[in-house]
Amino acid sequence: MRVDVVSIFPDYLSVLDLSLVGKARQRGLLDLRVHDLRGWTTDRHRTVDDTPFGGGAGMVMRPDVWGTALDEVLEPGARLILPTPSGEVFTQRHAESLASADQLVFACGRYEGIDARVAEHYRDAGVTVHELSIGDYVLNGGEVASLVMIEAVARLIPGMVGNPDSLVEESHGAAGLLEYPVYTKPPSWADLEIPEVLLSGHHAKIERWRRDRALERTAQLRPDMIAALDVASLDKHDLAL
Ligand SMILES: COc1cccc(COC(=O)c2cn[nH]c2)c1
């Protein structure tokens, strides 16, 4: 997979040289390229923004500079991703879908955002454009959101992680529940013990205990996920909880 990131702060993306993503690049699993948007400016001041039509505070990123950059970076079949607070919320489903793309291009907005004609222009040209939010808060730019989404996608690329079993969606289990609490050695720490059942070796009981904790935790922290559960996937024990 090829991933391109276009930003006025390309150094922000240098963390992608480290750890999992860094290794994947060395192994040729991931072709990641970071570009400085200012490389496509033509004026002496390398301007990428201007005042908003209709007035208002802040600045808007110019469509012409973005258009020149994206025309060069986008390959046929690429998905264009615009991190933005006013986008669809990014979920594991998006990560799974994006992991099958040939190329992802992340356009990192700054200031008040990117001129809306950029997304419109590329949609009209038949490019799949995703305006995606990583959560209901405002960052100063799309770089951090891009890092989040690149990590979520990259770890799903075949060969990226040693043990594919570890890719089971930890915190959003296949059953659509939050993960159960996990424990490891030492068995006693800070006067806190391990739940007895986990030391029993009784796998059916352990599985049941873990599911109960996952259901309880989900009901407590994410009632929206409980509401989305497929009731048919629950057994009478679950419903008795
Ligand atoms: C493209 O327009 C803008 C405008 C303002 C900030 C940003 C950066 O993205 C975020 O702030 C964000 C992404 N998910 N949650 C928050 C982009």
Coordinates of C-alpha atoms and ligand atoms in Angstrom, one line a residue:
M1 CA 0.0 0.0 0.0
R2 CA 1.1 3.5 -0.8
V3 CA 0.3 6.3 1.7
D4 CA 0.9 9.9 0.9
V5 CA 0.6 12.7 3.5
V6 CA 0.5 16.4 2.3
S7 CA 1.1 19.0 5.1
I8 CA 2.7 22.3 5.8
F9 CA 4.3 20.6 8.8
P10 CA 5.8 17.5 7.2
D11 CA 8.2 17.0 10.1
Y12 CA 5.1 16.3 12.3
L13 CA 4.9 13.0 10.4
S14 CA 8.4 11.9 11.2
V15 CA 7.2 9.6 14.0
L16 CA 6.1 7.3 11.1
D17 CA 9.7 6.3 10.7
L18 CA 9.5 4.6 14.1
S19 CA 8.2 1.2 15.3
L20 CA 5.6 -0.8 13.5
V21 CA 5.1 1.6 10.6
G22 CA 8.8 2.2 10.3
K23 CA 9.6 -1.5 10.1
A24 CA 6.8 -1.9 7.5
R25 CA 8.4 0.7 5.3
Q26 CA 11.8 -1.0 5.6
R27 CA 10.1 -4.3 4.6
G28 CA 8.4 -2.7 1.7
L29 CA 4.9 -3.5 3.1
L30 CA 4.1 0.2 3.2
D31 CA 5.3 2.9 0.8
L32 CA 4.8 6.1 2.8
R33 CA 5.7 9.5 1.4
V34 CA 5.3 12.8 3.2
H35 CA 5.1 16.0 1.2
D36 CA 5.4 19.7 2.1
L37 CA 2.4 21.5 0.6
R38 CA 4.5 24.6 0.2
G39 CA 6.5 22.7 -2.5
W40 CA 3.5 23.5 -4.8
T41 CA 3.3 27.2 -4.1
T42 CA 4.5 29.6 -6.8
D43 CA 4.9 33.0 -4.9
R44 CA 7.9 34.3 -3.1
H45 CA 6.1 33.9 0.3
R46 CA 5.0 30.4 -0.5
T47 CA 1.4 31.3 0.5
V48 CA -1.0 28.5 1.2
D49 CA -3.9 30.4 2.7
D50 CA -6.1 33.5 2.4
T51 CA -9.0 35.3 4.0
P52 CA -12.4 33.6 4.0
F53 CA -15.1 34.8 1.5
G54 CA -18.1 35.9 3.5
G55 CA -15.8 37.2 6.3
G56 CA -15.1 35.7 9.6
A57 CA -12.0 35.1 11.7
G58 CA -9.1 33.0 10.6
M59 CA -7.7 31.9 7.2
V60 CA -8.7 29.2 4.7
M61 CA -6.3 27.0 2.7
R62 CA -6.3 27.9 -1.0
P63 CA -7.8 25.5 -3.5
D64 CA -5.2 26.2 -6.3
V65 CA -2.2 25.1 -4.2
W66 CA -4.0 22.0 -2.9
G67 CA -5.2 21.2 -6.5
T68 CA -1.7 21.4 -7.9
A69 CA -0.4 19.2 -5.1
L70 CA -3.1 16.6 -5.2
D71 CA -3.1 16.4 -9.0
E72 CA 0.5 15.3 -8.7
V73 CA 0.2 12.9 -5.7
L74 CA -3.1 11.1 -6.5
E75 CA -2.8 7.9 -8.5
P76 CA -5.8 6.3 -10.2
G77 CA -8.0 4.5 -7.6
A78 CA -6.6 6.4 -4.7
R79 CA -8.8 7.3 -1.7
L80 CA -8.4 11.0 -0.6
I81 CA -8.8 11.5 3.1
L82 CA -9.5 14.9 4.6
P83 CA -9.2 14.9 8.5
T84 CA -11.7 17.4 9.8
P85 CA -13.8 18.0 12.9
S86 CA -16.8 18.2 10.6
G87 CA -16.5 14.7 9.1
E88 CA -17.9 11.3 9.6
V89 CA -16.4 9.7 12.7
F90 CA -13.6 7.3 11.9
T91 CA -14.2 3.8 13.3
Q92 CA -12.5 0.4 13.0
R93 CA -14.9 -0.3 10.0
H94 CA -13.2 2.6 8.2
A95 CA -9.8 1.3 9.1
E96 CA -10.8 -2.1 7.7
S97 CA -12.2 -0.6 4.5
L98 CA -9.2 1.7 3.9
A99 CA -6.7 -1.1 4.5
S100 CA -7.7 -2.6 1.2
A101 CA -7.0 0.6 -0.8
D102 CA -4.0 0.8 -3.2
Q103 CA -3.3 4.3 -2.2
L104 CA -4.4 6.6 0.6
V105 CA -3.7 10.4 0.4
F106 CA -4.1 12.4 3.6
A107 CA -4.6 16.1 3.0
C108 CA -3.8 17.8 6.3
G109 CA -5.9 21.0 6.8
R110 CA -4.7 23.9 9.0
Y111 CA -6.3 27.2 9.9
E112 CA -10.1 27.1 9.5
G113 CA -9.8 24.4 6.9
I114 CA -9.4 23.7 3.2
D115 CA -11.5 25.5 0.5
A116 CA -14.6 23.3 0.1
R117 CA -14.1 23.2 -3.7
V118 CA -11.1 20.8 -3.2
A119 CA -13.3 18.0 -1.9
E120 CA -16.0 18.8 -4.5
H121 CA -13.5 18.9 -7.4
Y122 CA -12.0 15.5 -6.7
R123 CA -15.5 13.9 -6.0
D124 CA -16.6 15.3 -9.4
A125 CA -13.5 13.8 -10.9
G126 CA -14.5 10.4 -9.5
V127 CA -12.1 10.2 -6.7
T128 CA -13.4 8.6 -3.4
V129 CA -13.1 11.4 -0.9
H130 CA -13.5 10.7 2.9
E131 CA -14.0 13.7 5.2
L132 CA -13.2 11.9 8.5
S133 CA -13.1 13.0 12.2
I134 CA -11.2 11.1 14.9
G135 CA -13.5 12.6 17.5
D136 CA -15.6 15.6 18.7
Y137 CA -12.8 18.0 19.5
V138 CA -10.8 20.5 17.4
L139 CA -7.1 20.1 16.7
N140 CA -4.9 22.7 15.1
G141 CA -4.4 20.6 12.0
G142 CA -5.0 17.3 10.4
E143 CA -1.6 15.9 11.0
V144 CA -2.3 14.2 14.4
A145 CA -5.6 12.8 13.0
S146 CA -3.7 11.4 10.0
L147 CA -1.2 9.7 12.3
V148 CA -4.1 8.1 14.2
M149 CA -5.8 6.8 11.0
I150 CA -2.5 5.7 9.4
E151 CA -1.7 3.6 12.5
A152 CA -5.2 2.1 12.6
V153 CA -5.0 1.1 8.9
A154 CA -1.3 0.1 8.8
R155 CA -1.6 -2.5 11.5
L156 CA -4.2 -4.3 9.5
I157 CA -2.0 -4.7 6.4
P158 CA -1.1 -8.4 6.0
G159 CA 2.4 -9.1 7.4
M160 CA 2.4 -5.9 9.5
V161 CA 2.2 -7.5 12.9
G162 CA 3.8 -10.8 13.9
N163 CA 0.8 -12.5 15.3
P164 CA -2.4 -11.9 13.2
D165 CA -4.5 -13.2 16.1
S166 CA -3.5 -10.1 18.1
L167 CA -5.4 -8.1 15.4
V168 CA -8.7 -9.2 16.9
E169 CA -10.2 -5.8 17.6
E170 CA -9.0 -5.5 21.2
S171 CA -11.1 -2.7 22.5
H172 CA -14.0 -3.3 20.2
G173 CA -14.3 -7.0 20.2
A174 CA -15.8 -8.9 17.3
A175 CA -19.0 -9.1 19.4
G176 CA -19.1 -5.3 19.4
L177 CA -18.2 -5.1 23.1
L178 CA -15.5 -3.3 25.0
E179 CA -12.6 -5.5 26.1
Y180 CA -12.6 -7.3 29.4
P181 CA -9.9 -6.4 32.0
V182 CA -6.5 -8.1 31.6
Y183 CA -4.0 -9.2 34.2
T184 CA -0.5 -10.6 34.3
K185 CA 2.3 -11.5 36.8
P186 CA 3.0 -10.9 39.7
P187 CA -0.2 -12.6 41.0
S188 CA -0.3 -10.2 44.0
W189 CA 0.5 -6.5 43.6
A190 CA -0.3 -3.5 45.8
D191 CA -2.4 -5.9 48.0
L192 CA -4.5 -6.5 44.9
E193 CA -5.1 -10.1 43.8
I194 CA -6.1 -11.8 40.5
P195 CA -9.8 -12.8 40.1
E196 CA -9.8 -16.4 41.2
V197 CA -11.5 -17.8 38.1
L198 CA -8.5 -16.7 35.9
L199 CA -6.2 -19.0 38.0
S200 CA -8.7 -21.9 37.8
G201 CA -7.7 -23.3 34.4
H202 CA -11.4 -23.8 33.8
H203 CA -11.6 -22.3 30.2
A204 CA -15.4 -22.3 30.0
K205 CA -15.7 -20.4 33.3
I206 CA -12.9 -18.0 32.2
E207 CA -14.6 -17.3 28.9
R208 CA -17.9 -16.7 30.7
W209 CA -16.2 -14.4 33.3
R210 CA -14.5 -12.4 30.5
R211 CA -17.8 -12.0 28.6
D212 CA -19.6 -10.9 31.7
R213 CA -16.9 -8.2 32.4
A214 CA -17.1 -7.1 28.8
L215 CA -20.8 -6.7 28.9
E216 CA -20.8 -4.9 32.2
R217 CA -18.0 -2.6 31.1
T218 CA -19.8 -1.8 27.8
A219 CA -23.1 -1.2 29.5
Q220 CA -21.4 1.2 32.0
L221 CA -19.1 3.1 29.6
R222 CA -20.7 2.7 26.1
P223 CA -24.5 2.3 26.3
D224 CA -24.6 3.2 22.6
M225 CA -22.7 0.0 21.8
I226 CA -25.2 -2.0 23.9
A227 CA -28.0 -0.4 21.9
A228 CA -26.3 -1.5 18.7
L229 CA -25.8 -5.1 19.8
D230 CA -27.4 -7.8 17.8
V231 CA -29.7 -9.3 20.5
A232 CA -29.6 -12.7 18.7
S233 CA -25.9 -12.8 19.7
L234 CA -26.8 -12.7 23.4
D235 CA -27.5 -15.9 25.4
K236 CA -29.8 -16.2 28.4
H237 CA -26.9 -15.8 30.8
D238 CA -26.0 -12.4 29.1
L239 CA -29.6 -11.3 29.3
A240 CA -29.7 -12.2 33.0
L241 CA -26.8 -9.9 33.8
Ligands
LIG1 C1 -9.9 20.5 7.3 O1 -10.4 21.5 8.2 C2 -9.9 21.5 9.5 C3 -10.2 22.6 10.3 C4 -9.7 22.6 11.6 C5 -8.9 21.5 12.1 C6 -8.7 20.5 11.3 C7 -7.8 19.3 11.8 O2 -8.7 18.2 12.1 C8 -9.2 18.2 13.4 O3 -9.2 19.1 14.1 C9 -10.0 16.9 13.7 C10 -10.1 15.8 13.0 N1 -10.8 14.9 13.7 N2 -11.2 15.5 14.9 C11 -10.7 16.7 14.9 C12 -9.1 20.4 10.0

